[in-house]
Amino acid sequence: MPPEVNGVSLGSVGPGSQSALRRDNVRRVVAVLGEQGPSTQAQLTRATGLSAGTVASIVKDLDSSGRVTLTPTTSSGRRALNIHLVDTGHVAVGLDIGRRHVRALVVTPAHEIVADVQRPLPLGHDAETGILAAREVMSKALEDAGRTHSQVLGAGVGLPGPYDPATGRIGSGAILPEWVGIDISEALSAALQVPVHVNNDANLGALAHLGWGDQETGENFVFVKIGTGIGTGLVMDSKLYGGYRGLAGEIGHTIVVEQGLVCRCGNRGCLETVASTSSMLRALAAAPHPPTTTDELVSAALSGDVATRRVVEDAGLSIGKVLGQMASLINPQTILLGGPLSDLGDLLLEPVIRGLLRHTVPEIGGTISVRVSGLRDRAEALGGAVSVLSAADPAELYGPVAV
Amino acid sequence: MPPEVNGVSLGSVGPGSQSALRRDNVRRVVAVLGEQGPSTQAQLTRATGLSAGTVASIVKDLDSSGRVTLTPTTSSGRRALNIHLVDTGHVAVGLDIGRRHVRALVVTPAHEIVADVQRPLPLGHDAETGILAAREVMSKALEDAGRTHSQVLGAGVGLPGPYDPATGRIGSGAILPEWVGIDISEALSAALQVPVHVNNDANLGALAHLGWGDQETGENFVFVKIGTGIGTGLVMDSKLYGGYRGLAGEIGHTIVVEQGLVCRCGNRGCLETVASTSSMLRALAAAPHPPTTTDELVSAALSGDVATRRVVEDAGLSIGKVLGQMASLINPQTILLGGPLSDLGDLLLEPVIRGLLRHTVPEIGGTISVRVSGLRDRAEALGGAVSVLSAADPAELYGPVAV
């Protein structure tokens, strides 16, 4: 069967042909709907670079073959149709394993979060405990989402620490010292029985903002995870940047106090020794009503506790200083703060910005935007799911691409 | 005339055809010969990704039409032919304008440096003086090379300071405060009467290593210019990285001494206040036999002067500290030290490495290679010429590409 010249239907002919071109265009439209979620035809035209006519014809075909649904919306005040990919049943799981918690998100290739489960972990848990807990929350989340194990495309797992893809292990500066030396990727694959993609949690937080954040970030931005550890994920020219060994972004071990406290990495006075949530809690131990968890710390600061606010401010200034030096080096357009302190809002943001502006060159400080991530403490697990979906070919999930 | 199926000769037919493919392949071979210099067929095969047969056929055509010359060489112990592009007469000029010097290199698209001229500039010169001097050294260099002004494809100009491509101006942290606020690109174009590409000098130093350095750098490396100012050029995934506004790499203004000396950028205790060549000369003013120029400083250190060696060591430690923090952030494979202190060799390298290892995470420190740039203090001007050649289409210079 010859392909139609207007490209509305496709035969199966060789590469370089009209039909191969059409298949490729359909694939692009499906990929954008998966990455960016429900979109209007105008948005698809912009994002794919295809002509409005080509997009309209592809949408018509996807609709008549039941691959998308259309719902009325308004765009710039005009009536438009929002195009949603249908739910095929497939899901990606995002897992965020921290020092004190594990979280699972279940996400569809149609750009929908269908479950979100978390549970606490004992401080200092060994890798086996963490992996078992990850398996449990993943099962619970799949149950919540009404999906079966066989529908899981894979699990993207974020860990707080320098993860070396070459060895499958986390490095010695990690927040999970009990996990050092274990082939994490292998252990997780065996426990979860799905394909596993491991990455640093801050990298995954950054990845989530490529498609899921509502915030304008530009092509060069940084996601900062502030938690028990402090790390960054770097997006450069719209791509996650890992560096030579995938270890880029380790600002938690920038030394801010010469001869300061010894850090878990073996150095002294690293940023993490003064500005991680654990360091803040430790500093507050002598306060009249010391918070003992990150949640309590956030509540105390929000309710106006003077000691807590002071400790948060000092941590923010130190983080800002290091981010300012970072900005001088990589000149990002946007810095997004994430992690469990996100709810502090301006209480954290203001000293971070003050510290940053004091420690960066004026031309860079004057054009940078620093904000709290709109994805809050979900960014890392969400990025895990995104990493699975990016590795899958979303178009394949929607049956033969030629429509 | 139909194109021949074996692709040896080309008619002028439409895109997507055998002949368009062939033209594109010829273009790739010429580009690699321009970027990497004389190469064997095996090297061209590797660098272009084309098959050995295709490369052989293209080289045969380029040779018979007089576009390349072949000279015998040996490769891995076997006889081979080295393929050189012929000299078409065209040249690119690279200009490096510093605080105390200006240098011009004349480079052919055939990957040959045909002239290298430099002269000192008075400290604190205004932009007009600098631009006139640039015009003079460029004329002298063209004369040395036996080329005329009409053969100049363009001039790539490196300046020590944060150059903002959006405004055509250098920022307030610049080493040339007298130049701040001038539209440099426009002023230089008017004076030199050739197309001008302006960039930060450290960026150009990095660019020169993409093609001209003999050193293995990997895809992620940093060129550090240590001179009156300290800046870096970042190559990430084999491309020069500029960041949001083209200002990336400004490590000279990382604060290393809280409440230290006030820096020209308006902050205090920046790396430049303790480790630039000017800072070293200032620190040595109280010494028994103080060096007064960078050349004298290098000689004094090499001849064993204790005070000078100590000052070089302290500067190296501070530079290493900042590079260590940088390495934690961007995880480069290689760091190359350039600028007028290159001749210090291990006297500079050793404290830099010591400072770096003390201030970076062990996994990153353990895999990084820090060396003096083999291009020495020529890297910046050479990078200027490379920036012109990259913007030109080298294949066009060799006449109609279809052969």
Tab-separated table of C-alpha atoms in Angstrom, chain A residues 7 9-11 13-33 35 44 47-51 54-55 58 62 393-396 399-403:
chain	number	residue	atom	x	y	z
A	7	GLY	CA	0.533	11.960	5.094
A	9	SER	CA	-2.218	7.397	6.548
A	10	LEU	CA	0.939	5.404	6.254
A	11	GLY	CA	1.977	2.199	4.629
A	13	VAL	CA	7.714	1.472	3.369
A	14	GLY	CA	11.433	2.176	3.572
A	15	PRO	CA	13.320	4.883	5.463
A	16	GLY	CA	13.546	8.338	3.904
A	17	SER	CA	10.019	7.908	2.573
A	18	GLN	CA	6.944	10.000	3.325
A	19	SER	CA	5.728	7.297	5.677
A	20	ALA	CA	8.953	7.134	7.668
A	21	LEU	CA	8.820	10.900	8.027
A	22	ARG	CA	5.220	10.662	9.179
A	23	ARG	CA	6.057	7.944	11.708
A	24	ASP	CA	8.826	10.110	13.077
A	25	ASN	CA	6.472	13.083	13.380
A	26	VAL	CA	3.840	11.002	15.218
A	27	ARG	CA	6.558	9.815	17.571
A	28	ARG	CA	7.532	13.404	18.300
A	29	VAL	CA	3.969	14.425	19.090
A	30	VAL	CA	3.488	11.449	21.425
A	31	ALA	CA	6.822	12.123	23.139
A	32	VAL	CA	5.915	15.764	23.798
A	33	LEU	CA	2.501	14.765	25.198
A	35	GLU	CA	6.986	14.757	28.610
A	44	LEU	CA	2.369	20.905	20.284
A	47	ALA	CA	7.233	22.101	21.082
A	48	THR	CA	7.666	19.806	18.085
A	49	GLY	CA	8.655	22.387	15.492
A	50	LEU	CA	6.161	20.780	13.078
A	51	SER	CA	3.677	22.789	11.049
A	54	THR	CA	0.893	18.382	10.275
A	55	VAL	CA	0.081	18.504	13.996
A	58	ILE	CA	-1.604	13.705	13.460
A	62	LEU	CA	-4.437	9.717	17.140
A	393	ASP	CA	10.135	4.927	23.836
A	394	PRO	CA	6.759	6.432	24.722
A	395	ALA	CA	5.519	6.069	21.161
A	396	GLU	CA	5.992	2.295	21.340
A	399	GLY	CA	0.966	0.645	19.631
A	400	PRO	CA	2.311	0.759	16.083
A	401	VAL	CA	3.216	4.382	15.581
A	402	ALA	CA	1.998	4.565	12.031
A	403	VAL	CA	-1.629	5.650	12.362
